[in-house]
């Protein structure tokens, strides 16, 4: 390193104090190489994480769905696992229950957070406290929240919360999770309560980006609350509504923890068996990992087909 003397620092009778020379400015080519290496290092890390924890298990699952392992020996069996899964008596009830849950969750769990967000957006005071109150169930572990519903709200006796409310209103009580007809609505209510906080916050963020002039113009035209929602709020939040609709459907099709805890798996008369629970049953109770892989591939194809249709329809609208 070159040592130079700082100008003006030399005093009579004292030696000059050396100081290090300033570093040479790096060339544009060297800086560009360093930036590219840093960017590629981050990119490689992300790709490795996805490859190891997402893509490899998916590819391995597809391969396993065409194999059969007996006593440590793996053989290629073609479509046999798929045909065996289709013959499972729980296969079609599981799909029927999953689709029923998805439709109910789309009606209740999709609409309720949107209207709660509109209501919260109209409040002028205590907004922060109300948002915390709505988001609080999301912070509860799902298993804890579901056990709360199972033993406190859905108690089939008159000591249960919902039955006590129904009795106070002079309405007939229900057996809730012991009733095949009420199993799915009860699971949708619990799931909506647990998850709507996140959707409400996303809707609130979208609502606050709508210009106030649009509502003022609608009020001058004599529009009431419902017409303002239909003609201003819904068109202005259309992209968020479409995105959350797709996420809602994909998430509810993977219904698992609700039947596992609330209905102990299958529920009364197989009314709670979902596709994801059937995969769990094949893999861990029947020691049939190849059948579970085949069922997982079927669900993957269904969700991928739905996502492709959604992307095509929304691309046309854009």
Short mmCIF file of C-alpha atoms in Angstrom, two decimals:
data_model
loop_
_atom_site.label_atom_id
_atom_site.label_comp_id
_atom_site.label_asym_id
_atom_site.label_seq_id
_atom_site.Cartn_x
_atom_site.Cartn_y
_atom_site.Cartn_z
CA UNK A 1 0.00 0.00 0.00
CA UNK A 2 1.38 3.38 -0.93
CA UNK A 3 2.06 5.76 1.99
CA UNK A 4 1.78 9.47 1.35
CA UNK A 5 1.92 12.55 3.51
CA UNK A 6 -1.15 14.62 4.14
CA UNK A 7 -0.68 18.19 2.91
CA UNK A 8 -0.58 20.85 5.66
CA UNK A 9 0.09 18.34 8.45
CA UNK A 10 3.85 18.83 8.62
CA UNK A 11 5.00 20.98 11.56
CA UNK A 12 8.44 22.40 12.04
CA UNK A 13 10.64 19.98 14.02
CA UNK A 14 8.22 17.07 13.75
CA UNK A 15 8.21 14.27 11.15
CA UNK A 16 5.40 14.15 8.66
CA UNK A 17 2.50 11.85 9.63
CA UNK A 18 1.81 9.27 6.95
CA UNK A 19 -1.75 8.34 6.01
CA UNK A 20 -3.02 5.62 3.68
CA UNK A 21 -3.68 6.58 0.13
CA UNK A 22 -7.35 6.56 -0.90
CA UNK A 23 -8.47 3.31 -2.60
CA UNK A 24 -8.55 3.36 -6.31
CA UNK A 25 -12.05 3.54 -7.73
CA UNK A 26 -13.11 0.16 -9.07
CA UNK A 27 -13.74 -0.12 -12.74
CA UNK A 28 -17.28 -0.39 -14.10
CA UNK A 29 -16.58 -3.92 -15.35
CA UNK A 30 -15.48 -5.14 -11.90
CA UNK A 31 -18.53 -3.64 -10.19
CA UNK A 32 -20.80 -5.23 -12.79
CA UNK A 33 -19.18 -8.64 -12.25
CA UNK A 34 -19.60 -8.35 -8.45
CA UNK A 35 -23.26 -7.32 -8.81
CA UNK A 36 -23.95 -10.22 -11.16
CA UNK A 37 -22.23 -12.71 -8.84
CA UNK A 38 -24.26 -11.46 -5.86
CA UNK A 39 -27.51 -11.66 -7.81
CA UNK A 40 -26.74 -15.15 -9.09
CA UNK A 41 -25.77 -16.31 -5.57
CA UNK A 42 -29.19 -15.25 -4.21
CA UNK A 43 -30.92 -16.79 -7.22
CA UNK A 44 -29.07 -20.10 -6.86
CA UNK A 45 -29.96 -20.26 -3.16
CA UNK A 46 -33.67 -19.77 -3.90
CA UNK A 47 -33.61 -22.31 -6.75
CA UNK A 48 -31.84 -24.91 -4.56
CA UNK A 49 -34.41 -24.44 -1.76
CA UNK A 50 -37.32 -24.83 -4.19
CA UNK A 51 -35.68 -27.81 -5.90
CA UNK A 52 -34.98 -29.70 -2.65
CA UNK A 53 -38.14 -28.89 -0.68
CA UNK A 54 -40.80 -28.41 -3.42
CA UNK A 55 -39.92 -29.75 -6.85
CA UNK A 56 -38.12 -32.97 -5.84
CA UNK A 57 -40.98 -34.18 -3.54
CA UNK A 58 -43.48 -33.47 -6.33
CA UNK A 59 -41.46 -35.36 -8.93
CA UNK A 60 -40.80 -38.18 -6.45
CA UNK A 61 -44.52 -38.39 -5.68
CA UNK A 62 -45.40 -38.68 -9.38
CA UNK A 63 -42.82 -41.47 -9.81
CA UNK A 64 -44.07 -43.29 -6.68
CA UNK A 65 -47.65 -43.20 -7.99
CA UNK A 66 -46.57 -45.58 -10.80
CA UNK A 67 -44.62 -47.93 -8.51
CA UNK A 68 -45.42 -50.51 -5.84
CA UNK A 69 -43.14 -51.34 -2.93
CA UNK A 70 -43.49 -54.73 -1.24
CA UNK A 71 -41.00 -56.01 1.36
CA UNK A 72 -38.38 -53.50 0.28
CA UNK A 73 -38.69 -54.34 -3.43
CA UNK A 74 -40.01 -51.63 -5.76
CA UNK A 75 -41.60 -52.53 -9.10
CA UNK A 76 -43.16 -50.47 -11.90
CA UNK A 77 -46.94 -51.13 -12.02
CA UNK A 78 -48.15 -48.45 -14.44
CA UNK A 79 -51.71 -47.22 -13.78
CA UNK A 80 -52.58 -49.95 -11.20
CA UNK A 81 -52.38 -47.57 -8.21
CA UNK A 82 -54.77 -45.14 -9.90
CA UNK A 83 -57.25 -47.91 -10.73
CA UNK A 84 -57.03 -49.21 -7.15
CA UNK A 85 -57.66 -45.73 -5.74
CA UNK A 86 -60.68 -45.24 -8.01
CA UNK A 87 -62.14 -48.49 -6.59
CA UNK A 88 -61.76 -47.24 -3.00
CA UNK A 89 -65.32 -46.83 -1.59
CA UNK A 90 -64.25 -43.58 0.13
CA UNK A 91 -62.86 -42.00 -3.07
CA UNK A 92 -66.06 -40.43 -4.47
CA UNK A 93 -67.53 -39.46 -1.05
CA UNK A 94 -64.22 -37.72 -0.28
CA UNK A 95 -64.40 -35.67 -3.51
CA UNK A 96 -68.09 -34.93 -2.92
CA UNK A 97 -67.37 -33.72 0.64
CA UNK A 98 -64.38 -31.66 -0.50
CA UNK A 99 -66.35 -29.91 -3.26
CA UNK A 100 -69.29 -29.33 -0.90
CA UNK A 101 -66.96 -27.76 1.66
CA UNK A 102 -65.34 -25.60 -1.04
CA UNK A 103 -68.70 -24.28 -2.28
CA UNK A 104 -69.92 -23.54 1.26
CA UNK A 105 -66.63 -21.86 2.14
CA UNK A 106 -66.85 -19.78 -1.05
CA UNK A 107 -70.33 -18.57 -0.10
CA UNK A 108 -69.66 -17.98 3.59
CA UNK A 109 -65.91 -17.69 4.04
CA UNK A 110 -65.41 -15.51 0.96
CA UNK A 111 -68.32 -13.09 1.32
CA UNK A 112 -68.22 -12.55 5.09
CA UNK A 113 -64.64 -11.14 5.25
CA UNK A 114 -65.43 -8.75 2.37
CA UNK A 115 -68.48 -7.27 4.09
CA UNK A 116 -66.68 -7.17 7.47
CA UNK A 117 -63.89 -5.18 5.78
CA UNK A 118 -66.45 -2.75 4.29
CA UNK A 119 -68.03 -2.34 7.73
CA UNK A 120 -64.67 -1.72 9.43
CA UNK A 121 -63.72 0.75 6.71
CA UNK A 122 -66.76 2.86 7.58
CA UNK A 123 -65.80 3.23 11.25
CA UNK A 124 -64.14 6.49 12.19
CA UNK A 125 -62.99 5.50 15.71
CA UNK A 126 -61.21 2.49 17.26
CA UNK A 127 -60.15 1.17 13.86
CA UNK A 128 -56.91 -0.31 15.20
CA UNK A 129 -58.62 -2.15 18.08
CA UNK A 130 -61.29 -3.57 15.75
CA UNK A 131 -58.65 -4.83 13.30
CA UNK A 132 -56.75 -6.55 16.12
CA UNK A 133 -60.02 -8.08 17.34
CA UNK A 134 -60.78 -9.46 13.86
CA UNK A 135 -57.21 -10.70 13.32
CA UNK A 136 -56.91 -12.30 16.78
CA UNK A 137 -58.23 -15.78 15.73
CA UNK A 138 -55.51 -16.01 13.04
CA UNK A 139 -52.87 -15.86 15.77
CA UNK A 140 -54.35 -18.88 17.53
CA UNK A 141 -52.84 -22.23 16.53
CA UNK A 142 -55.43 -23.94 14.27
CA UNK A 143 -55.53 -27.05 16.46
CA UNK A 144 -56.30 -24.96 19.57
CA UNK A 145 -59.06 -23.04 17.80
CA UNK A 146 -60.64 -26.26 16.50
CA UNK A 147 -60.54 -27.94 19.93
CA UNK A 148 -62.25 -24.80 21.28
CA UNK A 149 -65.07 -25.28 18.76
CA UNK A 150 -65.23 -29.03 19.32
CA UNK A 151 -65.55 -29.04 23.10
CA UNK A 152 -67.09 -25.60 23.77
CA UNK A 153 -69.17 -24.46 20.80
CA UNK A 154 -70.23 -27.77 19.18
CA UNK A 155 -71.08 -29.67 22.37
CA UNK A 156 -74.28 -31.53 21.36
CA UNK A 157 -75.78 -31.07 24.84
CA UNK A 158 -77.47 -27.87 25.93
CA UNK A 159 -74.23 -26.83 27.61
CA UNK A 160 -72.66 -26.12 24.20
CA UNK A 161 -72.42 -22.46 23.20
CA UNK A 162 -74.34 -22.71 19.92
CA UNK A 163 -77.06 -24.94 21.38
CA UNK A 164 -77.46 -22.55 24.33
CA UNK A 165 -77.94 -19.65 21.88
CA UNK A 166 -80.42 -21.67 19.81
CA UNK A 167 -82.35 -22.64 22.95
CA UNK A 168 -82.45 -19.00 24.11
CA UNK A 169 -83.93 -18.08 20.73
CA UNK A 170 -86.49 -20.94 21.05
CA UNK A 171 -84.99 -22.69 18.03
CA UNK A 172 -84.29 -26.44 17.74
CA UNK A 173 -80.81 -27.47 18.88
CA UNK A 174 -78.40 -29.54 16.76
CA UNK A 175 -76.02 -32.42 17.29
CA UNK A 176 -73.43 -30.57 15.19
CA UNK A 177 -70.50 -32.90 14.48
CA UNK A 178 -72.59 -35.99 15.34
CA UNK A 179 -75.07 -35.09 12.59
CA UNK A 180 -74.11 -35.99 8.96
CA UNK A 181 -76.12 -33.01 7.66
CA UNK A 182 -74.49 -30.44 9.97
CA UNK A 183 -70.90 -31.71 9.76
CA UNK A 184 -69.85 -29.63 6.73
CA UNK A 185 -71.63 -26.37 7.73
CA UNK A 186 -70.07 -26.68 11.19
CA UNK A 187 -66.58 -27.12 9.71
CA UNK A 188 -67.10 -24.13 7.39
CA UNK A 189 -68.14 -21.91 10.32
CA UNK A 190 -65.04 -22.90 12.30
CA UNK A 191 -62.74 -22.48 9.30
CA UNK A 192 -64.19 -19.06 8.44
CA UNK A 193 -63.77 -17.84 12.03
CA UNK A 194 -60.14 -19.03 12.08
CA UNK A 195 -59.02 -17.60 8.75
CA UNK A 196 -61.06 -14.53 7.93
CA UNK A 197 -58.73 -12.08 9.73
CA UNK A 198 -56.07 -12.21 6.99
CA UNK A 199 -58.64 -11.73 4.22
CA UNK A 200 -60.22 -8.79 6.08
CA UNK A 201 -56.87 -6.99 6.31
CA UNK A 202 -56.18 -7.53 2.59
CA UNK A 203 -59.65 -6.22 1.69
CA UNK A 204 -59.15 -3.21 3.98
CA UNK A 205 -55.88 -2.35 2.24
CA UNK A 206 -57.66 -2.52 -1.13
CA UNK A 207 -60.62 -0.45 0.09
CA UNK A 208 -58.39 2.35 1.36
CA UNK A 209 -56.88 2.77 -2.11
CA UNK A 210 -60.26 3.63 -3.65
CA UNK A 211 -60.44 7.40 -4.31
CA UNK A 212 -63.03 9.10 -2.11
CA UNK A 213 -64.19 11.19 -5.10
CA UNK A 214 -65.83 8.09 -6.60
CA UNK A 215 -68.03 7.63 -3.52
CA UNK A 216 -68.84 11.35 -3.43
CA UNK A 217 -69.89 11.27 -7.09
CA UNK A 218 -72.05 8.18 -6.43
CA UNK A 219 -73.72 9.91 -3.46
CA UNK A 220 -74.45 12.98 -5.62
CA UNK A 221 -76.14 10.64 -8.10
CA UNK A 222 -78.35 9.39 -5.29
CA UNK A 223 -76.70 5.97 -4.88
CA UNK A 224 -77.40 4.18 -1.61
CA UNK A 225 -75.00 1.94 0.30
CA UNK A 226 -75.75 -1.18 -1.77
CA UNK A 227 -75.35 0.65 -5.12
CA UNK A 228 -72.08 2.21 -3.93
CA UNK A 229 -70.79 -1.26 -3.05
CA UNK A 230 -71.89 -2.75 -6.38
CA UNK A 231 -70.89 0.17 -8.66
CA UNK A 232 -67.78 1.47 -6.89
CA UNK A 233 -66.33 -0.93 -4.31
CA UNK A 234 -66.58 -4.19 -6.26
CA UNK A 235 -65.15 -2.84 -9.59
CA UNK A 236 -62.32 -1.06 -7.79
CA UNK A 237 -61.32 -4.20 -5.84
CA UNK A 238 -61.96 -6.67 -8.67
CA UNK A 239 -58.35 -7.87 -8.95
CA UNK A 240 -58.07 -8.54 -5.20
CA UNK A 241 -61.45 -10.29 -5.20
CA UNK A 242 -60.41 -12.56 -8.09
CA UNK A 243 -57.04 -13.37 -6.53
CA UNK A 244 -58.53 -14.21 -3.13
CA UNK A 245 -61.23 -16.32 -4.80
CA UNK A 246 -58.56 -18.48 -6.42
CA UNK A 247 -56.54 -18.75 -3.19
CA UNK A 248 -59.71 -19.59 -1.25
CA UNK A 249 -60.65 -22.42 -3.61
CA UNK A 250 -57.14 -23.89 -3.70
CA UNK A 251 -56.86 -23.74 0.11
CA UNK A 252 -60.29 -25.22 0.82
CA UNK A 253 -59.74 -28.08 -1.64
CA UNK A 254 -56.88 -29.16 0.65
CA UNK A 255 -59.23 -29.53 3.62
CA UNK A 256 -57.50 -31.65 6.28
CA UNK A 257 -57.16 -30.40 9.85
CA UNK A 258 -60.86 -29.56 10.30
CA UNK A 259 -62.15 -33.14 9.75
CA UNK A 260 -59.14 -34.57 11.60
CA UNK A 261 -59.90 -32.66 14.83
CA UNK A 262 -63.59 -31.78 14.70
CA UNK A 263 -64.86 -35.10 13.30
CA UNK A 264 -62.03 -37.48 14.30
CA UNK A 265 -61.33 -38.08 10.59
CA UNK A 266 -64.25 -39.55 8.70
CA UNK A 267 -67.10 -38.18 10.81
CA UNK A 268 -70.62 -39.57 11.07
CA UNK A 269 -71.44 -41.81 8.07
CA UNK A 270 -68.28 -40.71 6.24
CA UNK A 271 -69.65 -37.15 6.08
CA UNK A 272 -66.31 -35.46 6.87
CA UNK A 273 -63.83 -37.49 4.80
CA UNK A 274 -61.91 -35.16 2.50
CA UNK A 275 -59.43 -35.95 -0.26
CA UNK A 276 -56.47 -34.73 1.82
CA UNK A 277 -57.61 -36.84 4.80
CA UNK A 278 -57.96 -39.87 2.49
CA UNK A 279 -54.35 -39.35 1.36
CA UNK A 280 -53.30 -39.26 5.03
CA UNK A 281 -55.28 -42.42 5.73
CA UNK A 282 -53.71 -44.35 2.84
CA UNK A 283 -50.20 -43.18 3.65
CA UNK A 284 -50.10 -43.58 7.43
CA UNK A 285 -52.88 -46.00 8.42
CA UNK A 286 -52.96 -48.42 5.48
CA UNK A 287 -49.18 -48.25 4.81
CA UNK A 288 -50.03 -47.54 1.15
CA UNK A 289 -47.66 -44.73 0.18
CA UNK A 290 -48.01 -45.52 -3.53
CA UNK A 291 -51.80 -45.21 -3.38
CA UNK A 292 -51.46 -41.98 -1.39
CA UNK A 293 -49.07 -40.66 -4.06
CA UNK A 294 -51.56 -41.53 -6.83
CA UNK A 295 -54.34 -39.70 -4.98
CA UNK A 296 -52.04 -36.71 -4.46
CA UNK A 297 -51.26 -36.60 -8.19
CA UNK A 298 -54.99 -36.64 -9.01
CA UNK A 299 -55.53 -33.66 -6.69
CA UNK A 300 -52.52 -31.88 -8.22
CA UNK A 301 -53.95 -32.31 -11.72
CA UNK A 302 -57.37 -31.02 -10.62
CA UNK A 303 -55.92 -27.92 -8.92
CA UNK A 304 -53.52 -27.25 -11.80
CA UNK A 305 -56.43 -27.48 -14.28
CA UNK A 306 -58.49 -25.08 -12.18
CA UNK A 307 -55.56 -22.63 -11.90
CA UNK A 308 -55.01 -22.76 -15.69
CA UNK A 309 -58.69 -21.99 -16.36
CA UNK A 310 -58.59 -19.15 -13.83
CA UNK A 311 -55.43 -17.67 -15.38
CA UNK A 312 -56.95 -17.85 -18.88
CA UNK A 313 -60.24 -16.22 -17.82
CA UNK A 314 -58.59 -13.43 -15.82
CA UNK A 315 -56.10 -12.76 -18.65
CA UNK A 316 -59.02 -12.21 -21.03
CA UNK A 317 -60.66 -9.79 -18.58
CA UNK A 318 -57.43 -7.81 -18.17
#
